[in-house]
Amino acid sequence: MKKSKKLIATMLMLTMAASMLAGCGKKGGEEVKTDTQVATEAPAEEPMKEEVVTLKWVTVGGSQPSNYEAWQTHVNEMLEEKIGVNIDVEVVSWGDWDSRRSVIVNGGEYFDILFTDSGKYTSEVAVGAFMDITELLPKVAPELYKYIPEDYWKAVSVNNKIYSVPTYKDSSATWYLVWDKAVAEKNGVDYKNIHSFKDLEPALEKIKDGEGTAPFIMDKTGVKLILNVYDQLGPCLGVRYDDNSRTVVNPLEQEDILSQLDVVHSMYKKGLINGDAPNAEQIPDYRMVFTAQGWSGAAKTVWGPNMGGIDAEAIQLGDTMVNNGTVRGSLNAIYSGTKYPEKCLEFLQLINTDSKIRDAFFYGLEGENFNYTADGKVEKINNEWPMAGYTQGTFFQISQLADVEFNQWDEVKQLNEQAKPSVLLGFTLDTANIETELANCRSVYEKYEGELFTGAKEPRELVKKISEELKAAGYDKVVEETQKQINEAFQ
């Protein structure tokens, strides 16, 4: 009996050992699984691949590009690899923009990102169209948050909350006199030392005598640029950018504005300004001298080429300033109902920090619209890319054109850094209690602005008339409410 028990135990041990040997073995010190094990074990799960989401971006521009589908395929390959995103861009023409924008915002149509600007930004925020990204922004897009200057985030804030990403470009305002150098030099004009309308008048007289025609051609917007020194909160409503008392005034009544309007009126009477200016809707491509907002390098890259390739030069008028309006000229806001808020911010970060992505939106399709040179610059193949570059992202990641001797964006960035901030930077007027009065005041202002800013009427008498009509339209209530809000905001 004892032998039987020992025999049984020995057989069990042998059976277990054989089973273990059959189940696995060693090869080079590694465990090797048998075919039976491989067949019976469940396959290991592969890591989950991140879902690629498509973002709808509605923006304004010339038109939808003719090669959009090929461009979109190329761009989406890059975006998908970098952040798991595809982009679907709807480019709305400028003529259709206001109506299309209204339908999108007020009709509840789905989008992920919408271009907006100072004209309707605050009203779109008020109706809840845009997402408050104040908390999400530094967490999801820290590189973007750090890249754009702090003052610009302040400028797009409404009630201390951020609802959009500002386009970091010529976000300050600098005005220039742009000259046809050949005409100026032919008529003995020392154009490089003219920095005011007072100095401009005698120079225009020389050109008119030499060329036999009015040299200072303008449309009905005239010289509104002179109001740039006031942070304008409404029609005839503003605070001078450097007034630390933040006193609300009618800029038209201030001597610094009236004295310049006097000079423009004198120019008009002398025939230095085109007679049809008060009602002119358009201006010709070529002008001997004109005012423009931008940077001096634009004379070589934009203004001169747009006037038939003439040699143009731009001379600065006044200080460079930054205020809410200059920053809010180009914004991209995320829909409050978007399914992908984080991806929207990741995309906006990428287009503002990645040069290749930025070039693709600014220049078009590589190989069809442009090519890169060996040193990383850009050669345009054609000028058929219609998207508006200023709506998309920063200028400072755009590659330099190969046929330009300098990088114009360096100057733009320097102007931004030197800009003088308005004392009202970050302040947004709540117009809820004065909507009717503001509308009435706007009607008064628009009735006379063409005649006033083109010099067609004697300015001091006209401003008195405007002021009287403004008072009847409820202007005093507007000023009182505006001053009250400013005092509360900066107390």
Tab-separated table of C-alpha atoms in Angstrom:
chain	number	residue	atom	x	y	z
A	1	MET	CA	0.000	0.000	0.000
A	2	LYS	CA	2.781	2.409	0.802
A	3	LYS	CA	4.472	1.536	-2.501
A	4	SER	CA	1.232	2.253	-4.337
A	5	LYS	CA	0.936	5.685	-2.726
A	6	LYS	CA	4.520	6.501	-3.578
A	7	LEU	CA	3.997	5.357	-7.160
A	8	ILE	CA	0.896	7.481	-7.587
A	9	ALA	CA	2.655	10.569	-6.199
A	10	THR	CA	5.624	10.015	-8.486
A	11	MET	CA	3.364	9.673	-11.537
A	12	LEU	CA	1.530	12.935	-10.655
A	13	MET	CA	4.804	14.794	-10.373
A	14	LEU	CA	5.977	13.462	-13.737
A	15	THR	CA	2.676	14.420	-15.359
A	16	MET	CA	2.876	17.994	-14.021
A	17	ALA	CA	6.484	18.340	-15.164
A	18	ALA	CA	5.624	17.078	-18.648
A	19	SER	CA	2.724	19.517	-18.836
A	20	MET	CA	4.970	22.403	-17.902
A	21	LEU	CA	7.557	21.384	-20.492
A	22	ALA	CA	4.888	21.056	-23.151
A	23	GLY	CA	3.428	24.462	-22.275
A	24	CYS	CA	6.599	26.498	-22.437
A	25	GLY	CA	10.247	26.352	-23.136
A	26	LYS	CA	13.314	28.556	-23.145
A	27	LYS	CA	15.057	30.019	-26.149
A	28	GLY	CA	18.118	32.140	-25.566
A	29	GLY	CA	16.978	32.709	-21.984
A	30	GLU	CA	13.532	33.989	-23.152
A	31	GLU	CA	10.234	32.261	-22.560
A	32	VAL	CA	8.814	30.789	-25.768
A	33	LYS	CA	5.070	30.153	-25.999
A	34	THR	CA	3.753	27.119	-27.795
A	35	ASP	CA	1.372	27.224	-30.739
A	36	THR	CA	-1.411	26.017	-28.437
A	37	GLN	CA	-0.879	28.957	-26.083
A	38	VAL	CA	-0.746	31.467	-28.914
A	39	ALA	CA	-3.943	30.089	-30.389
A	40	THR	CA	-5.862	30.221	-27.113
A	41	GLU	CA	-4.684	33.632	-25.815
A	42	ALA	CA	-6.652	36.821	-26.782
A	43	PRO	CA	-4.667	39.281	-28.972
A	44	ALA	CA	-3.310	42.375	-27.191
A	45	GLU	CA	-5.355	45.558	-27.801
A	46	GLU	CA	-3.671	48.308	-29.867
A	47	PRO	CA	-3.535	51.821	-28.340
A	48	MET	CA	-6.629	53.887	-29.129
A	49	LYS	CA	-5.954	56.331	-31.989
A	50	GLU	CA	-7.063	59.927	-31.310
A	51	GLU	CA	-10.174	60.913	-33.235
A	52	VAL	CA	-9.533	63.477	-35.968
A	53	VAL	CA	-12.096	66.269	-35.677
A	54	THR	CA	-13.123	68.744	-38.370
A	55	LEU	CA	-13.401	72.395	-37.359
A	56	LYS	CA	-15.612	74.812	-39.283
A	57	TRP	CA	-13.953	78.235	-39.666
A	58	VAL	CA	-16.004	81.043	-41.207
A	59	THR	CA	-14.020	84.086	-42.277
A	60	VAL	CA	-14.126	87.048	-44.638
A	61	GLY	CA	-11.960	87.475	-47.720
A	62	GLY	CA	-11.904	87.841	-51.469
A	63	SER	CA	-13.467	84.516	-52.408
A	64	GLN	CA	-13.158	80.770	-51.958
A	65	PRO	CA	-9.871	79.767	-53.661
A	66	SER	CA	-10.229	77.969	-57.014
A	67	ASN	CA	-7.791	75.283	-55.811
A	68	TYR	CA	-9.395	75.039	-52.377
A	69	GLU	CA	-9.868	71.254	-52.346
A	70	ALA	CA	-6.231	70.522	-53.194
A	71	TRP	CA	-5.088	73.118	-50.682
A	72	GLN	CA	-7.417	71.747	-47.997
A	73	THR	CA	-6.087	68.211	-48.497
A	74	HIS	CA	-2.522	69.434	-48.085
A	75	VAL	CA	-3.247	71.580	-45.041
A	76	ASN	CA	-5.295	68.869	-43.345
A	77	GLU	CA	-2.447	66.379	-43.692
A	78	MET	CA	-0.247	68.764	-41.711
A	79	LEU	CA	-2.925	69.636	-39.163
A	80	GLU	CA	-3.899	66.010	-38.636
A	81	GLU	CA	-0.318	65.018	-37.952
A	82	LYS	CA	0.313	67.888	-35.564
A	83	ILE	CA	-2.915	68.187	-33.541
A	84	GLY	CA	-5.446	65.663	-34.904
A	85	VAL	CA	-7.548	68.299	-36.644
A	86	ASN	CA	-8.985	68.935	-40.098
A	87	ILE	CA	-10.149	72.405	-41.102
A	88	ASP	CA	-13.086	73.401	-43.277
A	89	VAL	CA	-12.806	77.084	-44.202
A	90	GLU	CA	-15.733	79.084	-45.549
A	91	VAL	CA	-14.481	82.312	-47.125
A	92	VAL	CA	-17.258	84.898	-47.441
A	93	SER	CA	-16.818	87.850	-49.795
A	94	TRP	CA	-16.643	91.315	-48.269
A	95	GLY	CA	-19.868	92.313	-50.004
A	96	ASP	CA	-21.798	89.432	-48.411
A	97	TRP	CA	-20.026	89.459	-45.078
A	98	ASP	CA	-22.408	91.539	-42.959
A	99	SER	CA	-25.500	89.572	-43.948
A	100	ARG	CA	-23.782	86.166	-43.717
A	101	ARG	CA	-22.283	87.032	-40.360
A	102	SER	CA	-25.675	88.096	-39.040
A	103	VAL	CA	-27.281	84.827	-40.163
A	104	ILE	CA	-24.547	82.783	-38.497
A	105	VAL	CA	-24.609	84.641	-35.193
A	106	ASN	CA	-28.329	85.255	-34.853
A	107	GLY	CA	-29.637	82.163	-36.640
A	108	GLY	CA	-27.876	79.608	-34.489
A	109	GLU	CA	-25.938	78.071	-37.392
A	110	TYR	CA	-23.131	75.806	-36.214
A	111	PHE	CA	-19.534	76.887	-36.551
A	112	ASP	CA	-16.400	76.378	-34.503
A	113	ILE	CA	-14.439	79.561	-35.183
A	114	LEU	CA	-15.666	82.888	-36.578
A	115	PHE	CA	-13.680	85.906	-37.692
A	116	THR	CA	-14.927	89.080	-36.047
A	117	ASP	CA	-13.808	92.664	-35.488
A	118	SER	CA	-14.489	95.834	-33.558
A	119	GLY	CA	-17.655	96.617	-35.516
A	120	LYS	CA	-19.772	93.850	-33.984
A	121	TYR	CA	-17.562	92.005	-31.526
A	122	THR	CA	-19.106	93.313	-28.318
A	123	SER	CA	-22.667	92.865	-29.585
A	124	GLU	CA	-21.852	89.278	-30.587
A	125	VAL	CA	-20.442	88.669	-27.123
A	126	ALA	CA	-23.600	90.192	-25.619
A	127	VAL	CA	-25.892	87.720	-27.429
A	128	GLY	CA	-23.799	84.785	-26.233
A	129	ALA	CA	-22.307	83.817	-29.575
A	130	PHE	CA	-18.770	83.326	-28.290
A	131	MET	CA	-17.160	81.158	-25.632
A	132	ASP	CA	-15.472	82.642	-22.589
A	133	ILE	CA	-11.935	81.247	-22.965
A	134	THR	CA	-10.384	83.087	-20.023
A	135	GLU	CA	-9.657	79.944	-17.966
A	136	LEU	CA	-9.154	77.497	-20.833
A	137	LEU	CA	-6.704	79.604	-22.839
A	138	PRO	CA	-3.582	79.415	-20.632
A	139	LYS	CA	-4.183	75.710	-19.945
A	140	VAL	CA	-4.815	74.458	-23.479
A	141	ALA	CA	-2.822	77.024	-25.476
A	142	PRO	CA	-0.073	78.308	-23.159
A	143	GLU	CA	2.295	79.080	-26.048
A	144	LEU	CA	-0.347	81.257	-27.706
A	145	TYR	CA	-1.245	82.962	-24.445
A	146	LYS	CA	2.388	83.857	-23.843
A	147	TYR	CA	3.099	84.845	-27.465
A	148	ILE	CA	0.451	87.556	-27.767
A	149	PRO	CA	1.207	90.658	-25.639
A	150	GLU	CA	-0.678	91.034	-22.381
A	151	ASP	CA	-2.103	94.408	-23.425
A	152	TYR	CA	-3.806	92.757	-26.392
A	153	TRP	CA	-5.599	90.219	-24.216
A	154	LYS	CA	-6.707	93.169	-22.106
A	155	ALA	CA	-7.938	94.985	-25.219
A	156	VAL	CA	-10.199	92.097	-26.315
A	157	SER	CA	-11.612	91.523	-22.832
A	158	VAL	CA	-15.258	92.280	-22.167
A	159	ASN	CA	-16.138	92.598	-18.491
A	160	ASN	CA	-12.685	91.187	-17.710
A	161	LYS	CA	-13.326	88.000	-19.706
A	162	ILE	CA	-11.586	86.930	-22.922
A	163	TYR	CA	-13.877	85.943	-25.794
A	164	SER	CA	-11.488	85.984	-28.749
A	165	VAL	CA	-7.928	85.560	-29.949
A	166	PRO	CA	-6.508	88.800	-31.381
A	167	THR	CA	-4.513	88.624	-34.589
A	168	TYR	CA	-1.023	89.727	-33.595
A	169	LYS	CA	-0.121	91.902	-36.577
A	170	ASP	CA	-0.174	95.683	-37.082
A	171	SER	CA	-2.283	95.808	-33.945
A	172	SER	CA	-1.278	99.343	-33.185
A	173	ALA	CA	-2.169	102.269	-35.457
A	174	THR	CA	0.430	104.295	-37.336
A	175	TRP	CA	-0.547	106.723	-40.081
A	176	TYR	CA	1.602	107.773	-43.007
A	177	LEU	CA	1.742	110.199	-45.881
A	178	VAL	CA	2.492	108.050	-48.927
A	179	TRP	CA	4.273	109.835	-51.775
A	180	ASP	CA	5.022	109.180	-55.404
A	181	LYS	CA	8.716	109.980	-54.999
A	182	ALA	CA	9.190	110.966	-58.628
A	183	VAL	CA	6.390	113.553	-58.506
A	184	ALA	CA	7.533	114.969	-55.159
A	185	GLU	CA	11.145	115.320	-56.258
A	186	LYS	CA	10.189	116.737	-59.669
A	187	ASN	CA	8.303	119.554	-57.911
A	188	GLY	CA	10.968	120.267	-55.310
A	189	VAL	CA	9.039	118.902	-52.312
A	190	ASP	CA	11.069	117.979	-49.230
A	191	TYR	CA	8.593	115.195	-48.473
A	192	LYS	CA	10.772	113.392	-45.921
A	193	ASN	CA	10.387	116.276	-43.474
A	194	ILE	CA	6.607	116.664	-43.709
A	195	HIS	CA	4.853	115.222	-40.649
A	196	SER	CA	1.691	117.355	-40.340
A	197	PHE	CA	-1.099	118.789	-42.474
A	198	LYS	CA	0.201	122.275	-41.759
A	199	ASP	CA	3.515	121.387	-43.431
A	200	LEU	CA	1.723	119.442	-46.159
A	201	GLU	CA	-0.330	122.357	-47.513
A	202	PRO	CA	2.525	124.356	-49.145
A	203	ALA	CA	3.961	121.128	-50.583
A	204	LEU	CA	0.617	120.333	-52.227
A	205	GLU	CA	0.518	123.820	-53.708
A	206	LYS	CA	3.874	123.182	-55.401
A	207	ILE	CA	2.636	119.899	-56.839
A	208	LYS	CA	-0.609	121.415	-58.082
A	209	ASP	CA	1.291	124.222	-59.809
A	210	GLY	CA	3.603	121.690	-61.429
A	211	GLU	CA	1.090	119.009	-62.368
A	212	GLY	CA	-1.943	121.192	-63.043
A	213	THR	CA	-4.376	119.127	-60.999
A	214	ALA	CA	-5.480	118.471	-57.410
A	215	PRO	CA	-2.806	116.240	-55.850
A	216	PHE	CA	-4.572	115.203	-52.621
A	217	ILE	CA	-7.325	112.849	-53.805
A	218	MET	CA	-9.638	111.361	-51.186
A	219	ASP	CA	-13.055	109.770	-50.782
A	220	LYS	CA	-15.733	110.887	-48.330
A	221	THR	CA	-13.887	109.430	-45.315
A	222	GLY	CA	-11.404	112.275	-45.775
A	223	VAL	CA	-8.925	112.788	-42.955
A	224	LYS	CA	-10.700	110.918	-40.164
A	225	LEU	CA	-7.258	109.727	-39.171
A	226	ILE	CA	-6.870	112.920	-37.132
A	227	LEU	CA	-9.276	111.429	-34.579
A	228	ASN	CA	-6.764	108.662	-33.914
A	229	VAL	CA	-5.478	110.489	-30.833
A	230	TYR	CA	-8.863	109.909	-29.183
A	231	ASP	CA	-10.107	106.536	-28.008
A	232	GLN	CA	-13.491	106.736	-29.690
A	233	LEU	CA	-16.377	105.102	-27.849
A	234	GLY	CA	-19.157	106.304	-30.112
A	235	PRO	CA	-20.096	109.108	-32.510
A	236	CYS	CA	-18.377	112.304	-31.324
A	237	LEU	CA	-17.536	110.531	-28.077
A	238	GLY	CA	-14.021	109.898	-26.874
A	239	VAL	CA	-11.153	110.270	-24.442
A	240	ARG	CA	-7.746	111.477	-25.570
A	241	TYR	CA	-5.323	108.545	-25.448
A	242	ASP	CA	-2.920	110.288	-23.027
A	243	ASP	CA	-5.483	112.011	-20.763
A	244	ASN	CA	-4.966	110.409	-17.371
A	245	SER	CA	-8.103	112.104	-16.061
A	246	ARG	CA	-10.063	110.061	-18.641
A	247	THR	CA	-12.463	112.896	-19.347
A	248	VAL	CA	-15.122	112.168	-21.963
A	249	VAL	CA	-15.333	114.856	-24.653
A	250	ASN	CA	-16.564	115.513	-28.151
A	251	PRO	CA	-13.264	115.276	-30.091
A	252	LEU	CA	-14.603	117.570	-32.821
A	253	GLU	CA	-14.776	120.441	-30.328
A	254	GLN	CA	-11.162	120.080	-29.219
A	255	GLU	CA	-8.571	122.546	-30.523
A	256	ASP	CA	-6.091	119.846	-31.530
A	257	ILE	CA	-8.723	118.533	-33.957
A	258	LEU	CA	-10.230	121.861	-35.035
A	259	SER	CA	-6.833	123.329	-35.958
A	260	GLN	CA	-6.198	120.447	-38.342
A	261	LEU	CA	-9.673	120.713	-39.845
A	262	ASP	CA	-8.920	124.398	-40.497
A	263	VAL	CA	-5.919	123.397	-42.605
A	264	VAL	CA	-7.851	120.767	-44.544
A	265	HIS	CA	-10.580	123.310	-45.281
A	266	SER	CA	-7.944	125.700	-46.600
A	267	MET	CA	-6.605	122.918	-48.855
A	268	TYR	CA	-10.080	122.265	-50.218
A	269	LYS	CA	-10.708	125.931	-51.010
A	270	LYS	CA	-7.386	126.112	-52.898
A	271	GLY	CA	-8.283	123.135	-55.060
A	272	LEU	CA	-5.640	120.896	-53.532
A	273	ILE	CA	-8.339	118.306	-52.724
A	274	ASN	CA	-10.690	116.879	-55.349
A	275	GLY	CA	-13.987	118.759	-55.411
A	276	ASP	CA	-16.158	115.617	-55.348
A	277	ALA	CA	-14.479	114.286	-52.183
A	278	PRO	CA	-17.491	114.797	-49.825
A	279	ASN	CA	-19.563	112.294	-51.820
A	280	ALA	CA	-16.866	110.108	-53.411
A	281	GLU	CA	-17.377	106.412	-52.711
A	282	GLN	CA	-14.125	105.255	-54.284
A	283	ILE	CA	-10.623	106.487	-54.884
A	284	PRO	CA	-8.441	105.856	-57.948
A	285	ASP	CA	-5.617	103.331	-57.790
A	286	TYR	CA	-3.031	106.012	-58.440
A	287	ARG	CA	-2.646	109.106	-56.258
A	288	MET	CA	0.323	111.459	-56.051
A	289	VAL	CA	0.085	111.643	-52.269
A	290	PHE	CA	-2.362	110.106	-49.823
A	291	THR	CA	-2.752	109.016	-46.201
A	292	ALA	CA	-2.737	105.375	-45.143
A	293	GLN	CA	-2.513	103.321	-41.991
A	294	GLY	CA	0.167	100.652	-41.840
A	295	TRP	CA	3.962	100.658	-41.788
A	296	SER	CA	6.613	102.374	-43.910
A	297	GLY	CA	7.718	99.145	-45.605
A	298	ALA	CA	4.249	98.806	-47.114
A	299	ALA	CA	5.226	101.555	-49.564
A	300	LYS	CA	7.527	99.011	-51.213
A	301	THR	CA	5.428	95.880	-50.755
A	302	VAL	CA	1.833	97.128	-51.124
A	303	TRP	CA	1.153	100.796	-51.868
A	304	GLY	CA	3.716	101.271	-54.631
A	305	PRO	CA	2.902	97.991	-56.412
A	306	ASN	CA	-0.835	98.746	-56.196
A	307	MET	CA	-0.251	102.062	-57.998
A	308	GLY	CA	1.287	100.461	-61.055
A	309	GLY	CA	4.644	99.685	-59.522
A	310	ILE	CA	5.759	103.256	-58.827
A	311	ASP	CA	8.548	104.045	-56.395
A	312	ALA	CA	6.586	105.122	-53.304
A	313	GLU	CA	7.771	106.248	-49.900
A	314	ALA	CA	5.828	106.555	-46.645
A	315	ILE	CA	6.551	109.204	-43.986
A	316	GLN	CA	4.991	108.834	-40.540
A	317	LEU	CA	2.278	111.197	-39.294
A	318	GLY	CA	2.014	111.419	-35.502
A	319	ASP	CA	2.514	108.793	-32.811
A	320	THR	CA	1.869	105.070	-32.954
A	321	MET	CA	-0.963	104.159	-30.606
A	322	VAL	CA	-2.712	101.050	-29.382
A	323	ASN	CA	-6.263	100.907	-28.091
A	324	ASN	CA	-9.199	98.520	-28.065
A	325	GLY	CA	-10.138	99.459	-31.613
A	326	THR	CA	-6.705	98.842	-33.124
A	327	VAL	CA	-6.420	95.398	-31.515
A	328	ARG	CA	-10.018	94.430	-32.240
A	329	GLY	CA	-9.563	95.043	-35.943
A	330	SER	CA	-8.953	91.325	-36.445
A	331	LEU	CA	-10.174	88.641	-34.042
A	332	ASN	CA	-11.099	84.964	-34.124
A	333	ALA	CA	-13.707	83.771	-31.647
A	334	ILE	CA	-14.817	80.269	-30.696
A	335	TYR	CA	-18.511	79.415	-30.841
A	336	SER	CA	-20.118	79.097	-27.417
A	337	GLY	CA	-21.720	75.845	-28.584
A	338	THR	CA	-18.658	74.239	-30.181
A	339	LYS	CA	-18.128	70.527	-29.627
A	340	TYR	CA	-14.358	70.977	-29.643
A	341	PRO	CA	-13.232	73.991	-27.577
A	342	GLU	CA	-9.804	72.531	-26.812
A	343	LYS	CA	-9.147	71.656	-30.459
A	344	CYS	CA	-10.208	75.143	-31.532
A	345	LEU	CA	-7.633	76.647	-29.184
A	346	GLU	CA	-4.978	74.178	-30.310
A	347	PHE	CA	-5.625	75.168	-33.919
A	348	LEU	CA	-5.510	78.917	-33.171
A	349	GLN	CA	-2.283	78.354	-31.287
A	350	LEU	CA	-0.783	76.484	-34.237
A	351	ILE	CA	-1.682	79.046	-36.900
A	352	ASN	CA	-0.126	81.738	-34.727
A	353	THR	CA	3.085	79.887	-33.843
A	354	ASP	CA	3.898	77.447	-36.691
A	355	SER	CA	5.492	79.103	-39.729
A	356	LYS	CA	4.641	76.355	-42.247
A	357	ILE	CA	0.976	76.344	-41.258
A	358	ARG	CA	0.888	80.130	-41.288
A	359	ASP	CA	2.451	80.278	-44.767
A	360	ALA	CA	-0.097	77.812	-46.118
A	361	PHE	CA	-2.979	80.066	-45.110
A	362	PHE	CA	-1.249	83.281	-46.147
A	363	TYR	CA	0.321	82.249	-49.463
A	364	GLY	CA	-1.791	79.265	-50.570
A	365	LEU	CA	-0.794	75.847	-51.887
A	366	GLU	CA	2.889	75.090	-52.075
A	367	GLY	CA	3.779	74.110	-55.629
A	368	GLU	CA	0.781	75.931	-57.132
A	369	ASN	CA	0.744	79.359	-55.476
A	370	PHE	CA	4.252	79.560	-54.069
A	371	ASN	CA	7.512	77.707	-53.531
A	372	TYR	CA	10.157	77.850	-50.836
A	373	THR	CA	13.691	78.856	-51.784
A	374	ALA	CA	16.767	77.061	-50.503
A	375	ASP	CA	17.147	79.628	-47.718
A	376	GLY	CA	13.519	79.282	-46.559
A	377	LYS	CA	12.063	82.358	-48.220
A	378	VAL	CA	8.980	82.395	-50.432
A	379	GLU	CA	8.702	82.837	-54.180
A	380	LYS	CA	5.181	83.492	-55.404
A	381	ILE	CA	4.179	81.557	-58.510
A	382	ASN	CA	1.115	83.749	-59.003
A	383	ASN	CA	-1.125	86.241	-57.200
A	384	GLU	CA	-4.236	84.062	-57.324
A	385	TRP	CA	-4.569	83.288	-53.600
A	386	PRO	CA	-7.628	85.294	-52.450
A	387	MET	CA	-7.790	84.609	-48.707
A	388	ALA	CA	-7.356	87.750	-46.584
A	389	GLY	CA	-4.139	87.232	-44.656
A	390	TYR	CA	-4.964	89.754	-41.935
A	391	THR	CA	-7.905	87.642	-40.726
A	392	GLN	CA	-5.969	84.464	-40.035
A	393	GLY	CA	-3.147	84.826	-37.539
A	394	THR	CA	0.016	86.668	-36.659
A	395	PHE	CA	2.122	88.367	-39.322
A	396	PHE	CA	5.309	87.501	-37.463
A	397	GLN	CA	5.424	83.821	-38.434
A	398	ILE	CA	5.025	84.532	-42.166
A	399	SER	CA	8.090	83.707	-44.269
A	400	GLN	CA	9.771	86.596	-46.052
A	401	LEU	CA	9.341	87.036	-49.793
A	402	ALA	CA	12.500	86.242	-51.711
A	403	ASP	CA	12.261	89.315	-53.949
A	404	VAL	CA	12.064	91.771	-51.026
A	405	GLU	CA	15.291	92.989	-49.476
A	406	PHE	CA	13.874	93.325	-45.979
A	407	ASN	CA	11.383	91.613	-43.703
A	408	GLN	CA	8.558	94.135	-43.390
A	409	TRP	CA	7.093	92.271	-40.402
A	410	ASP	CA	10.145	93.228	-38.326
A	411	GLU	CA	9.108	96.876	-38.646
A	412	VAL	CA	5.486	96.086	-37.784
A	413	LYS	CA	6.530	94.265	-34.633
A	414	GLN	CA	8.778	97.152	-33.632
A	415	LEU	CA	5.913	99.633	-34.104
A	416	ASN	CA	3.716	97.504	-31.858
A	417	GLU	CA	6.369	97.417	-29.175
A	418	GLN	CA	6.827	101.206	-29.289
A	419	ALA	CA	3.103	102.032	-29.412
A	420	LYS	CA	1.627	104.309	-26.770
A	421	PRO	CA	-1.321	102.621	-25.030
A	422	SER	CA	-4.609	104.426	-24.541
A	423	VAL	CA	-5.628	105.247	-20.994
A	424	LEU	CA	-8.848	103.335	-21.750
A	425	LEU	CA	-7.180	100.105	-22.855
A	426	GLY	CA	-9.447	97.223	-21.843
A	427	PHE	CA	-12.519	99.368	-21.207
A	428	THR	CA	-15.721	98.412	-23.045
A	429	LEU	CA	-18.734	100.709	-22.889
A	430	ASP	CA	-22.009	99.031	-21.952
A	431	THR	CA	-24.505	100.764	-24.244
A	432	ALA	CA	-27.661	99.081	-22.924
A	433	ASN	CA	-28.989	102.263	-21.270
A	434	ILE	CA	-28.125	104.629	-24.121
A	435	GLU	CA	-28.815	102.674	-27.318
A	436	THR	CA	-31.479	105.086	-28.570
A	437	GLU	CA	-29.420	108.182	-27.855
A	438	LEU	CA	-26.326	106.676	-29.492
A	439	ALA	CA	-28.312	105.816	-32.613
A	440	ASN	CA	-29.658	109.369	-32.780
A	441	CYS	CA	-26.178	110.833	-32.325
A	442	ARG	CA	-24.793	108.552	-35.018
A	443	SER	CA	-27.391	109.822	-37.470
A	444	VAL	CA	-26.324	113.401	-36.788
A	445	TYR	CA	-22.636	112.601	-37.170
A	446	GLU	CA	-23.043	110.621	-40.399
A	447	LYS	CA	-25.032	113.459	-41.948
A	448	TYR	CA	-22.060	115.841	-41.812
A	449	GLU	CA	-18.879	113.756	-41.665
A	450	GLY	CA	-18.222	113.803	-45.420
A	451	GLU	CA	-18.243	117.594	-45.621
A	452	LEU	CA	-16.295	117.967	-42.387
A	453	PHE	CA	-13.378	115.605	-42.982
A	454	THR	CA	-12.793	116.516	-46.630
A	455	GLY	CA	-12.631	120.240	-45.879
A	456	ALA	CA	-15.680	121.105	-47.958
A	457	LYS	CA	-17.259	123.242	-45.213
A	458	GLU	CA	-15.852	125.741	-42.724
A	459	PRO	CA	-15.180	123.417	-39.768
A	460	ARG	CA	-15.786	125.608	-36.733
A	461	GLU	CA	-19.240	126.686	-37.823
A	462	LEU	CA	-20.108	123.169	-38.921
A	463	VAL	CA	-18.957	121.674	-35.604
A	464	LYS	CA	-21.181	124.166	-33.722
A	465	LYS	CA	-24.123	122.991	-35.793
A	466	ILE	CA	-23.252	119.330	-35.174
A	467	SER	CA	-22.947	119.945	-31.431
A	468	GLU	CA	-26.368	121.605	-31.259
A	469	GLU	CA	-28.007	118.694	-33.063
A	470	LEU	CA	-26.154	116.175	-30.915
A	471	LYS	CA	-27.487	117.846	-27.784
A	472	ALA	CA	-31.039	117.548	-29.109
A	473	ALA	CA	-30.353	113.871	-29.890
A	474	GLY	CA	-29.516	113.050	-26.252
A	475	TYR	CA	-25.744	113.521	-26.321
A	476	ASP	CA	-25.539	114.787	-22.737
A	477	LYS	CA	-27.063	111.556	-21.435
A	478	VAL	CA	-24.542	109.557	-23.465
A	479	VAL	CA	-21.619	111.513	-22.020
A	480	GLU	CA	-22.940	111.210	-18.462
A	481	GLU	CA	-23.405	107.443	-18.718
A	482	THR	CA	-20.039	106.928	-20.404
A	483	GLN	CA	-18.166	108.996	-17.828
A	484	LYS	CA	-19.923	107.138	-15.010
A	485	GLN	CA	-18.820	103.759	-16.369
A	486	ILE	CA	-15.249	104.920	-16.923
A	487	ASN	CA	-14.999	106.312	-13.404
A	488	GLU	CA	-16.279	103.038	-11.965
A	489	ALA	CA	-13.927	100.949	-14.103
A	490	PHE	CA	-10.789	102.883	-13.161
A	491	GLN	CA	-11.525	103.972	-9.598
